[in-house]
Coordinates of N, CA, C and O in Angstrom, one line a residue:
X551 N 15.6 -30.1 10.9 CA 14.3 -29.2 11.3 C 12.8 -29.9 11.7 O 12.1 -29.8 12.6
X552 N 12.8 -30.2 10.4 CA 11.0 -30.7 9.8 C 10.8 -31.7 10.5 O 9.6 -32.2 11.0
X553 N 11.9 -32.7 11.0 CA 11.2 -33.6 12.2 C 11.4 -33.7 13.1 O 11.0 -34.9 13.9
X554 N 11.6 -32.7 13.6 CA 11.4 -32.8 15.1 C 10.1 -32.1 15.6 O 9.5 -32.1 15.1
X555 N 9.9 -33.5 16.6 CA 8.4 -33.3 17.5 C 7.9 -31.8 17.7 O 7.0 -31.1 17.8
X556 N 9.0 -31.0 18.2 CA 8.6 -29.7 18.5 C 7.9 -28.2 17.5 O 7.3 -27.9 17.5
X557 N 8.7 -28.8 16.5 CA 8.6 -27.9 15.0 C 7.0 -28.3 15.1 O 6.8 -27.7 14.7
X558 N 6.8 -29.9 14.5 CA 5.8 -30.4 14.4 C 4.3 -29.9 15.5 O 3.4 -29.4 14.8
X559 N 4.9 -29.7 16.7 CA 4.0 -29.1 17.9 C 3.4 -27.5 17.4 O 2.3 -27.5 17.6
X560 N 4.7 -27.1 17.2 CA 4.3 -25.5 17.4 C 3.3 -25.0 15.8 O 3.0 -24.1 15.6
X561 N 3.9 -25.9 14.6 CA 3.1 -25.5 13.4 C 1.8 -25.7 13.8 O 0.9 -25.1 13.4
X562 N 1.4 -27.2 14.6 CA 0.0 -27.3 14.8 C -0.8 -26.3 15.5 O -1.8 -26.5 15.6
X563 N -0.2 -25.6 16.8 CA -0.3 -24.6 17.5 C -0.5 -23.4 16.5 O -1.7 -22.8 16.6
X564 N 0.4 -23.1 15.8 CA -0.1 -21.7 14.6 C -1.4 -22.4 13.8 O -1.8 -21.0 13.2
X565 N -1.5 -23.4 13.3 CA -2.3 -23.6 12.6 C -4.0 -23.6 13.3 O -4.8 -22.9 12.8
X566 N -3.8 -24.0 14.4 CA -4.9 -24.1 15.3 C -5.4 -22.3 15.7 O -6.6 -21.8 15.4
X567 N -4.6 -21.9 16.1 CA -4.6 -20.4 16.3 C -4.9 -19.2 15.3 O -5.8 -18.9 15.1
X568 N -4.7 -19.7 14.2 CA -5.2 -18.9 12.6 C -6.5 -19.7 12.4 O -7.5 -18.7 12.1
X569 N -6.7 -20.7 12.3 CA -7.9 -20.5 11.8 C -9.1 -20.4 12.9 O -10.3 -19.7 12.8
X570 N -8.9 -20.6 14.0 CA -9.9 -20.4 15.4 C -9.7 -18.9 15.3 O -11.2 -18.8 15.6
X571 N -9.0 -18.4 15.8 CA -8.8 -16.7 15.5 C -9.3 -16.0 14.9 O -9.8 -15.3 14.8
X572 N -9.2 -16.2 13.1 CA -9.6 -16.0 11.8 C -11.2 -15.7 12.2 O -11.7 -15.2 12.1
X573 N -11.7 -17.1 12.3 CA -13.2 -17.6 12.5 C -14.0 -16.5 13.6 O -14.7 -15.9 13.6
X574 N -13.3 -16.7 15.0 CA -13.8 -15.9 15.8 C -13.4 -14.4 15.6 O -14.6 -13.6 16.0
X575 N -12.4 -13.9 14.9 CA -12.3 -12.6 15.0 C -13.3 -12.2 13.8 O -14.0 -11.0 13.8
X576 N -13.7 -12.6 12.5 CA -14.4 -12.4 11.1 C -15.7 -12.5 12.6 O -16.4 -11.3 12.1
X577 N -16.3 -12.9 13.2 CA -17.8 -13.1 13.8 C -18.0 -11.8 14.3 O -18.8 -11.4 14.4
X578 N -16.9 -11.7 15.3 CA -17.0 -10.4 16.1 C -16.7 -9.2 15.7 O -17.9 -8.1 15.5
X579 N -16.5 -8.9 14.3 CA -15.9 -7.7 13.6 C -17.3 -7.7 12.6 O -17.8 -6.7 12.8
X580 N -17.8 -8.7 12.0 CA -19.0 -8.0 11.2 C -20.1 -8.1 12.5 O -20.9 -7.2 12.2
X581 N -20.4 -8.7 13.8 CA -21.5 -8.4 14.5 C -21.6 -6.7 15.1 O -22.5 -6.5 15.4
X582 N -20.1 -6.2 15.3 CA -19.8 -4.8 15.7 C -19.9 -4.3 14.6 O -20.4 -3.3 14.7
X583 N -19.8 -4.4 13.2 CA -19.7 -3.7 12.0 C -21.3 -3.1 11.6 O -21.6 -2.1 11.0
X584 N -22.1 -4.6 11.8 CA -23.2 -4.3 11.2 C -24.1 -3.0 11.8 O -24.8 -2.4 11.3
X585 N -24.6 -3.5 13.3 CA -24.9 -2.1 13.5 C -24.5 -1.0 13.5 O -25.4 0.1 13.4
X586 N -23.2 -0.5 13.7 CA -22.7 0.3 13.1 C -22.7 1.3 11.9 O -22.8 2.4 12.1
X587 N -23.3 0.3 10.9 CA -23.5 0.7 9.6 C -24.6 1.6 9.3 O -24.8 2.0 8.5
X588 N -25.3 1.2 10.4 CA -27.2 1.9 10.5 C -26.9 3.1 11.0 O -27.0 3.6 12.3
X589 N -27.6 4.2 10.3 CA -27.8 5.7 11.0 C -28.8 5.4 12.1 O -28.9 6.3 12.9
X590 N -29.8 4.7 12.0 CA -30.9 4.9 13.2 C -30.2 4.3 14.6 O -31.1 4.1 15.3
X591 N -29.3 3.6 14.5 CA -28.8 3.6 16.0 C -28.4 4.5 16.9 O -27.5 5.3 16.5
X592 N -28.9 4.1 18.2 CA -29.1 5.1 19.2 C -27.1 5.0 19.5 O -26.9 4.5 19.9
X593 N -27.1 6.2 19.8 CA -25.6 6.2 20.1 C -24.3 6.1 19.1 O -23.1 5.8 19.8
X594 N -24.7 6.2 17.6 CA -23.8 5.5 16.8 C -22.5 6.2 17.0 O -21.2 5.9 16.8
X595 N -22.7 7.7 17.0 CA -21.4 8.4 17.2 C -20.6 8.3 18.1 O -19.5 8.7 18.0
X596 N -21.2 7.9 19.6 CA -20.5 7.9 20.4 C -19.9 6.5 20.5 O -18.3 6.5 20.9
X597 N -20.2 5.8 20.1 CA -19.4 4.0 19.6 C -18.4 4.4 18.6 O -17.4 3.9 19.0
X598 N -18.3 5.1 17.7 CA -17.8 5.2 16.5 C -16.5 6.1 17.0 O -15.3 5.8 17.0
X599 N -16.5 6.7 18.0 CA -15.6 7.9 18.8 C -14.8 6.8 19.5 O -13.6 7.3 19.7
X600 N -15.4 6.2 20.3 CA -14.6 5.1 21.4 C -14.4 4.5 20.5 O -12.8 4.1 20.6
X601 N -14.7 3.8 19.3 CA -13.7 2.5 18.8 C -12.8 3.2 18.1 O -11.4 2.7 18.4
X602 N -12.7 4.5 17.9 CA -11.8 5.5 16.9 C -10.8 5.8 18.4 O -9.1 5.8 17.7
X603 N -11.2 5.9 19.4 CA -10.3 6.6 20.2 C -9.4 5.2 20.8 O -8.2 5.7 21.1
X604 N -9.8 3.8 20.9 CA -9.2 2.9 21.0 C -8.6 2.6 20.2 O -7.0 2.0 20.4
X605 N -8.8 2.7 18.9 CA -7.8 2.4 17.4 C -6.4 3.2 17.9 O -5.2 2.8 17.8
X606 N -6.7 4.6 18.3 CA -5.5 5.6 18.5 C -4.7 5.5 19.5 O -3.3 5.7 19.7
X607 N -5.2 5.0 20.9 CA -4.6 5.0 21.9 C -4.8 3.7 22.6 O -5.5 3.4 23.1
X608 N -3.9 2.9 22.2 CA -3.6 1.4 22.8 C -3.7 1.9 24.2 O -2.5 2.8 24.7
X609 N -3.9 0.5 25.2 CA -3.6 0.6 26.7 C -2.2 0.1 26.7 O -1.8 0.8 27.9
X610 N -1.3 -0.3 26.2 CA -0.1 -0.6 26.2 C 0.1 -2.2 26.4 O -1.1 -3.4 26.9
X611 N 1.4 -2.7 26.8 CA 1.5 -4.1 26.7 C 2.0 -4.6 28.4 O 1.3 -5.4 28.7
X612 N 1.9 -3.4 29.0 CA 2.2 -3.8 30.9 C 0.1 -4.3 31.1 O 0.1 -5.2 31.8
X613 N -0.5 -3.2 30.8 CA -1.8 -3.6 31.2 C -2.5 -4.6 30.7 O -3.4 -5.4 31.2
X614 N -2.0 -4.8 29.0 CA -2.5 -6.1 28.3 C -1.9 -7.4 29.5 O -2.7 -8.3 29.3
X615 N -0.8 -7.3 29.5 CA -0.4 -8.5 30.4 C -1.0 -8.5 31.5 O -1.3 -9.9 31.9
X616 N -1.1 -7.5 32.4 CA -1.5 -7.9 33.6 C -3.4 -8.3 33.4 O -3.6 -8.7 34.3
X617 N -3.7 -8.0 32.6 CA -5.2 -8.5 32.0 C -5.2 -9.7 32.2 O -5.8 -10.4 32.5
X618 N -4.3 -10.6 31.1 CA -4.6 -11.9 30.8 C -4.2 -12.6 32.0 O -4.0 -13.9 32.1
X619 N -2.7 -11.9 33.0 CA -2.7 -12.7 34.0 C -3.8 -12.8 35.2 O -4.0 -13.8 35.5
X620 N -4.3 -11.7 35.0 CA -5.6 -11.7 36.1 C -6.6 -13.0 35.9 O -7.6 -13.1 36.3
X621 N -6.9 -12.9 34.0 CA -8.1 -13.7 33.5 C -7.3 -15.4 33.8 O -7.9 -16.1 33.1
X622 N -5.9 -15.4 34.2 CA -5.5 -17.1 34.0 C -5.4 -17.5 32.5 O -5.6 -18.4 32.6
X623 N -4.8 -16.6 32.1 CA -4.6 -16.6 30.2 C -3.3 -16.6 29.8 O -3.0 -16.9 29.0
X624 N -2.3 -16.6 30.8 CA -1.0 -17.2 30.7 C -0.6 -18.4 30.4 O -1.4 -19.3 31.4
X625 N 0.2 -19.0 29.4 CA 0.4 -19.9 29.1 C -1.0 -21.1 28.5 O -0.9 -22.1 29.2
X626 N -2.0 -20.4 28.1 CA -2.7 -20.8 27.6 C -3.0 -20.2 25.9 O -2.6 -19.2 25.4
X627 N -3.4 -21.4 25.0 CA -3.8 -21.0 24.1 C -4.8 -20.0 23.4 O -4.9 -18.9 22.4
X628 N -5.8 -19.6 24.5 CA -6.6 -18.6 24.2 C -6.0 -16.9 24.1 O -6.6 -16.8 23.4
X629 N -4.9 -17.4 25.2 CA -4.4 -16.2 25.1 C -3.5 -15.7 23.4 O -4.0 -14.2 23.4
X630 N -3.3 -16.5 22.7 CA -2.9 -16.2 21.4 C -3.9 -16.0 20.7 O -3.4 -14.9 19.8
X631 N -5.0 -16.3 20.6 CA -6.2 -16.1 19.8 C -6.8 -15.0 20.3 O -6.9 -14.0 19.4
X632 N -7.3 -14.6 21.7 CA -7.6 -12.9 22.5 C -6.7 -11.9 21.7 O -7.4 -10.6 21.4
X633 N -5.6 -12.2 22.1 CA -4.7 -10.9 21.7 C -4.7 -10.5 20.2 O -4.6 -9.1 20.1
X634 N -5.4 -11.1 19.3 CA -5.3 -10.6 17.7 C -7.1 -10.5 17.5 O -6.8 -10.4 16.2
X635 N -7.6 -10.5 18.1 CA -9.1 -10.8 17.9 C -10.0 -9.4 17.4 O -10.6 -9.6 16.4
X636 N -9.6 -8.8 18.2 CA -10.4 -7.3 17.4 C -9.1 -6.3 17.3 O -8.3 -6.0 17.5
X637 N -9.4 -5.6 15.9 CA -9.0 -4.9 15.0 C -10.1 -3.6 14.5 O -10.6 -3.8 13.6
X638 N -10.1 -2.8 15.0 CA -10.8 -1.7 15.0 C -10.9 -1.1 13.4 O -11.9 -0.5 13.0
X639 N -9.5 -1.0 13.0 CA -9.4 -0.7 11.6 C -10.4 -1.8 10.8 O -11.3 -1.3 9.6
X640 N -10.0 -3.0 10.6 CA -11.2 -3.7 10.2 C -12.9 -4.0 10.2 O -13.0 -3.9 9.3
X641 N -13.1 -3.6 11.9 CA -14.0 -2.9 11.6 C -15.2 -1.9 11.1 O -15.8 -1.8 10.5
X642 N -13.9 -1.4 10.9 CA -14.0 0.3 10.2 C -14.5 0.0 8.5 O -15.3 0.6 8.0
X643 N -13.5 -1.0 8.3 CA -13.5 -1.3 7.1 C -15.0 -1.8 6.5 O -15.8 -1.8 5.3
X644 N -15.2 -3.0 7.5 CA -16.5 -3.9 6.7 C -18.0 -2.8 7.3 O -18.7 -2.9 6.4
X645 N -17.4 -1.9 8.0 CA -18.8 -0.8 8.4 C -19.1 -0.3 7.1 O -20.1 0.1 6.5
X646 N -18.2 0.2 6.6 CA -18.0 1.4 5.6 C -18.4 0.3 4.2 O -19.3 0.8 3.4
X647 N -18.3 -1.0 4.4 CA -19.1 -2.0 3.1 C -20.3 -1.7 3.4 O -21.1 -1.7 2.3
X648 N -20.7 -2.2 4.7 CA -21.9 -2.5 4.7 C -23.1 -0.9 4.6 O -24.2 -1.3 4.1
X649 N -22.4 -0.2 4.7 CA -23.3 1.3 4.4 C -23.3 1.2 2.6 O -24.1 2.3 2.5
X650 N -22.8 1.0 2.5 CA -22.6 1.0 0.5 C -23.7 0.0 -0.1 O -23.7 0.1 -0.8
X651 N -23.5 -1.1 0.9 CA -25.1 -1.9 0.4 C -26.7 -1.2 0.2 O -27.0 -0.2 0.9
X652 N -27.2 -1.7 -0.9 CA -28.7 -0.9 -0.9 C -28.9 -1.2 0.4 O -29.7 -2.2 0.7
X653 N -30.2 0.1 0.7 CA -31.2 -0.4 1.9 C -31.9 -0.9 1.1 O -33.0 -2.0 2.3
X654 N -32.4 -1.1 0.2 CA -33.8 -1.5 -0.5 C -33.7 -3.4 -0.1 O -34.9 -3.9 -0.1
X655 N -32.5 -3.7 -0.2 CA -32.4 -5.3 -0.5 C -32.8 -5.7 1.4 O -33.5 -6.4 1.7
X656 N -32.4 -5.2 2.6 CA -32.6 -5.5 3.9 C -34.2 -4.6 3.9 O -34.8 -5.7 4.7
X657 N -34.5 -3.8 3.4 CA -36.2 -3.6 3.5 C -36.6 -4.7 3.0 O -37.9 -4.9 3.6
X658 N -36.4 -5.1 1.9 CA -37.6 -6.3 1.5 C -36.8 -7.9 2.2 O -38.2 -8.8 2.3
X659 N -36.2 -7.7 3.0 CA -35.9 -9.0 4.1 C -37.3 -8.6 5.4 O -37.6 -9.5 5.5
X660 N -37.0 -7.2 5.3 CA -37.7 -7.1 6.5 C -39.0 -7.4 6.5 O -40.0 -7.6 7.2
X661 N -39.6 -6.6 4.6 CA -40.9 -7.0 4.9 C -41.7 -8.2 4.7 O -42.7 -9.1 4.7
X662 N -40.6 -9.5 4.0 CA -40.3 -10.7 4.0 C -40.3 -11.6 5.6 O -40.6 -12.4 5.9
X663 N -40.1 -10.6 7.0 CA -40.5 -10.9 8.1 C -39.0 -11.7 9.0 O -39.1 -12.0 9.5
X664 N -38.1 -11.2 8.0 CA -36.7 -11.2 8.6 C -36.4 -10.3 10.0 O -36.6 -9.4 9.5
X665 N -35.7 -10.9 10.5 CA -35.1 -10.5 12.0 C -34.1 -9.5 11.3 O -33.6 -10.0 10.3
X666 N -33.3 -8.9 12.5 CA -32.0 -8.0 12.3 C -31.1 -9.3 11.9 O -30.0 -9.1 10.9
X667 N -30.9 -10.3 12.8 CA -30.0 -11.0 12.7 C -30.2 -12.0 11.5 O -29.5 -12.5 10.9
X668 N -31.3 -12.3 11.2 CA -31.7 -13.0 10.2 C -31.5 -12.4 8.7 O -30.7 -12.8 7.8
X669 N -31.6 -11.5 8.5 CA -30.9 -10.5 7.6 C -29.6 -10.2 7.4 O -29.2 -10.0 6.7
X670 N -29.2 -9.8 8.6 CA -27.2 -10.1 8.6 C -26.8 -11.5 8.0 O -25.9 -11.5 6.9
X671 N -27.4 -12.3 8.5 CA -26.7 -13.4 8.0 C -27.3 -14.1 6.6 O -26.3 -15.0 6.3
X672 N -28.5 -13.7 6.3 CA -29.2 -14.6 5.3 C -28.9 -13.5 3.8 O -28.9 -13.7 2.9
X673 N -28.9 -12.1 3.9 CA -29.0 -11.2 3.1 C -27.6 -10.4 2.8 O -26.5 -10.6 1.7
X674 N -27.0 -9.7 4.1 CA -26.2 -8.9 4.2 C -24.7 -9.6 4.0 O -23.9 -9.2 3.5
X675 N -24.3 -11.0 4.5 CA -23.3 -11.3 4.7 C -23.1 -12.2 3.4 O -21.7 -12.1 2.5
X676 N -24.0 -12.7 2.5 CA -23.4 -13.3 1.2 C -23.4 -12.5 0.8 O -22.4 -12.6 -0.6
X677 N -23.7 -11.0 0.4 CA -23.3 -10.2 -0.3 C -22.0 -9.2 -0.1 O -21.6 -8.6 -1.0
X678 N -21.4 -9.4 1.3 CA -20.7 -8.9 1.8 C -19.1 -9.8 1.3 O -18.4 -9.7 2.1
X679 N -19.3 -11.0 1.1 CA -18.4 -11.9 0.9 C -17.2 -11.4 0.3 O -16.0 -12.0 1.0
X680 N -17.0 -10.3 -0.4 CA -15.3 -10.1 -1.1 C -14.8 -9.2 0.0 O -13.7 -9.9 0.2
X681 N -15.6 -8.4 1.2 CA -14.7 -7.8 1.8 C -14.7 -8.9 3.1 O -13.6 -8.4 3.8
X682 N -15.7 -9.7 3.3 CA -15.3 -10.6 4.7 C -14.1 -11.6 4.2 O -13.2 -11.9 5.2
X683 N -14.0 -11.8 3.0 CA -12.6 -12.2 2.6 C -11.3 -11.5 2.3 O -10.5 -12.3 2.6
X684 N -11.4 -10.7 2.6 CA -10.2 -9.9 2.3 C -9.9 -9.6 3.6 O -8.7 -10.0 4.4
X685 N -11.0 -9.3 4.6 CA -10.5 -9.1 6.1 C -10.2 -10.5 6.6 O -9.8 -10.5 7.6
X686 N -10.8 -11.5 6.3 CA -10.4 -12.7 6.9 C -8.5 -13.1 6.8 O -7.9 -13.4 7.5
X687 N -8.1 -12.6 5.1 CA -6.9 -12.6 4.9 C -6.2 -11.9 5.9 O -5.1 -12.7 6.6
X688 N -6.7 -10.9 6.2 CA -5.6 -9.8 6.8 C -5.5 -10.6 8.4 O -4.7 -10.8 9.2
X689 N -6.7 -11.1 8.9 CA -6.6 -11.8 10.2 C -5.7 -12.9 10.3 O -5.4 -13.1 11.1
X690 N -5.5 -13.5 9.3 CA -5.1 -15.1 8.6 C -3.7 -14.6 8.8 O -3.1 -15.3 9.5
X691 N -3.1 -13.5 8.3 CA -1.9 -13.5 8.1 C -1.3 -12.8 9.4 O -0.2 -13.3 9.9
X692 N -2.3 -11.8 10.0 CA -1.7 -11.4 11.0 C -1.4 -12.5 12.2 O -0.6 -12.7 13.1
X693 N -2.9 -13.4 12.5 CA -2.5 -14.2 13.4 C -1.3 -15.1 13.0 O -0.5 -16.0 13.9
X694 N -0.7 -15.9 11.6 CA 0.2 -16.8 11.6 C 1.6 -15.7 11.7 O 2.1 -16.5 12.1
X695 N 1.5 -14.8 11.6 CA 2.7 -13.9 11.6 C 3.1 -13.4 13.0 O 4.0 -13.0 13.5
X696 N 1.9 -13.4 13.8 CA 2.0 -13.1 15.5 C 3.1 -13.7 16.0 O 3.0 -14.9 16.2
X697 N 4.0 -12.7 16.6 CA 5.0 -12.9 17.0 C 5.2 -13.0 18.4 O 5.5 -13.5 19.9
X698 N 4.7 -11.5 18.4 CA 4.9 -11.0 19.7 C 4.0 -11.6 21.1 O 4.2 -11.8 22.4
X699 N 2.7 -12.2 20.9 CA 1.9 -12.8 21.7 C 2.3 -13.9 22.3 O 2.2 -13.9 23.7
X700 N 3.4 -14.8 21.5 CA 4.0 -15.6 22.1 C 4.6 -15.3 23.1 O 5.2 -16.1 23.8
X701 N 5.7 -14.5 22.7 CA 6.7 -13.8 23.6 C 6.3 -13.4 24.8 O 6.5 -13.7 26.1
X702 N 5.0 -12.8 24.8 CA 4.6 -12.0 25.8 C 3.7 -13.1 26.7 O 3.8 -13.2 28.1
X703 N 2.9 -14.4 26.1 CA 1.8 -14.7 27.3 C 2.2 -16.4 27.3 O 1.8 -17.1 28.1
X704 N 3.2 -16.5 26.3 CA 3.6 -18.4 26.6 C 5.4 -18.6 26.9 O 5.7 -17.9 26.3
X705 N 5.1 -19.4 28.0 CA 6.6 -19.5 28.1 C 6.4 -21.6 28.2 O 7.9 -21.9 28.3
X706 N 5.3 -22.3 28.1 CA 5.4 -23.5 27.9 C 6.2 -23.7 26.5 O 5.2 -23.3 25.8
X707 N 6.9 -25.0 26.2 CA 7.2 -25.1 25.0 C 6.4 -25.9 24.1 O 6.6 -25.6 22.8
X708 N 5.5 -26.3 25.0 CA 4.3 -27.3 23.9 C 3.4 -26.2 23.7 O 2.6 -26.7 22.9
X709 N 3.3 -24.6 23.9 CA 2.3 -24.0 23.4 C 2.6 -23.0 22.4 O 2.2 -21.8 22.3
X710 N 4.2 -23.3 22.1 CA 4.7 -21.9 21.8 C 4.1 -21.8 20.2 O 4.4 -23.3 19.6
X711 N 3.8 -20.9 19.4 CA 3.7 -20.8 18.1 C 5.2 -21.1 17.2 O 5.8 -20.9 17.6
X712 N 4.8 -21.3 15.8 CA 6.0 -21.4 15.3 C 7.2 -20.4 14.9 O 8.1 -21.0 15.2
X713 N 6.3 -19.3 14.8 CA 6.9 -18.1 15.1 C 8.2 -18.0 16.1 O 9.0 -18.0 15.9
X714 N 7.7 -18.5 17.2 CA 8.8 -18.4 18.4 C 9.3 -19.2 18.2 O 10.6 -19.2 18.6
X715 N 8.9 -20.5 18.2 CA 10.0 -21.5 18.2 C 11.0 -21.3 16.9 O 12.1 -21.6 17.1
X716 N 10.3 -20.9 15.7 CA 11.7 -20.8 15.1 C 13.0 -19.3 15.4 O 14.2 -19.7 15.4
X717 N 12.3 -18.4 15.9 CA 13.2 -17.4 17.0 C 14.2 -18.3 17.6 O 15.5 -17.9 17.6
X718 N 13.4 -18.9 18.5 CA 14.5 -19.7 19.7 C 15.4 -20.4 19.1 O 16.7 -20.9 19.2

């Protein structure tokens, strides 16, 4: 089985999905969690309630399929990446970690003239590497083990992830 071209192709698709998906998911998760961790954000409670509502009440597989179909993402590798990109649980996990960081560190960055983005990327993210590494592993394992997205959105044999290939 290891010598078959389809296996190597599916393995490559799974590796690409895992690497690109994890990187994009971490970027989106961190940039969503940082403003939510600030109590001075206007509408913070509304956003948090909206995220929790989304976490509890998913739209379902038929609306997701119709959305991906209308966006022409069927039989596209981006469908496999987008399907696992947002996890509200991971956003709340990182948000909680950001809230535990000392405010004085961010204040000193602001005194030195750093913008919010500069503070996030130069101060907060280096201090948050343990939680970012943990959530990255969550995303990577989720992408690597993703079987359902391949079944839902992929019919081309050249785009099948490894898990779907092994099942077939």
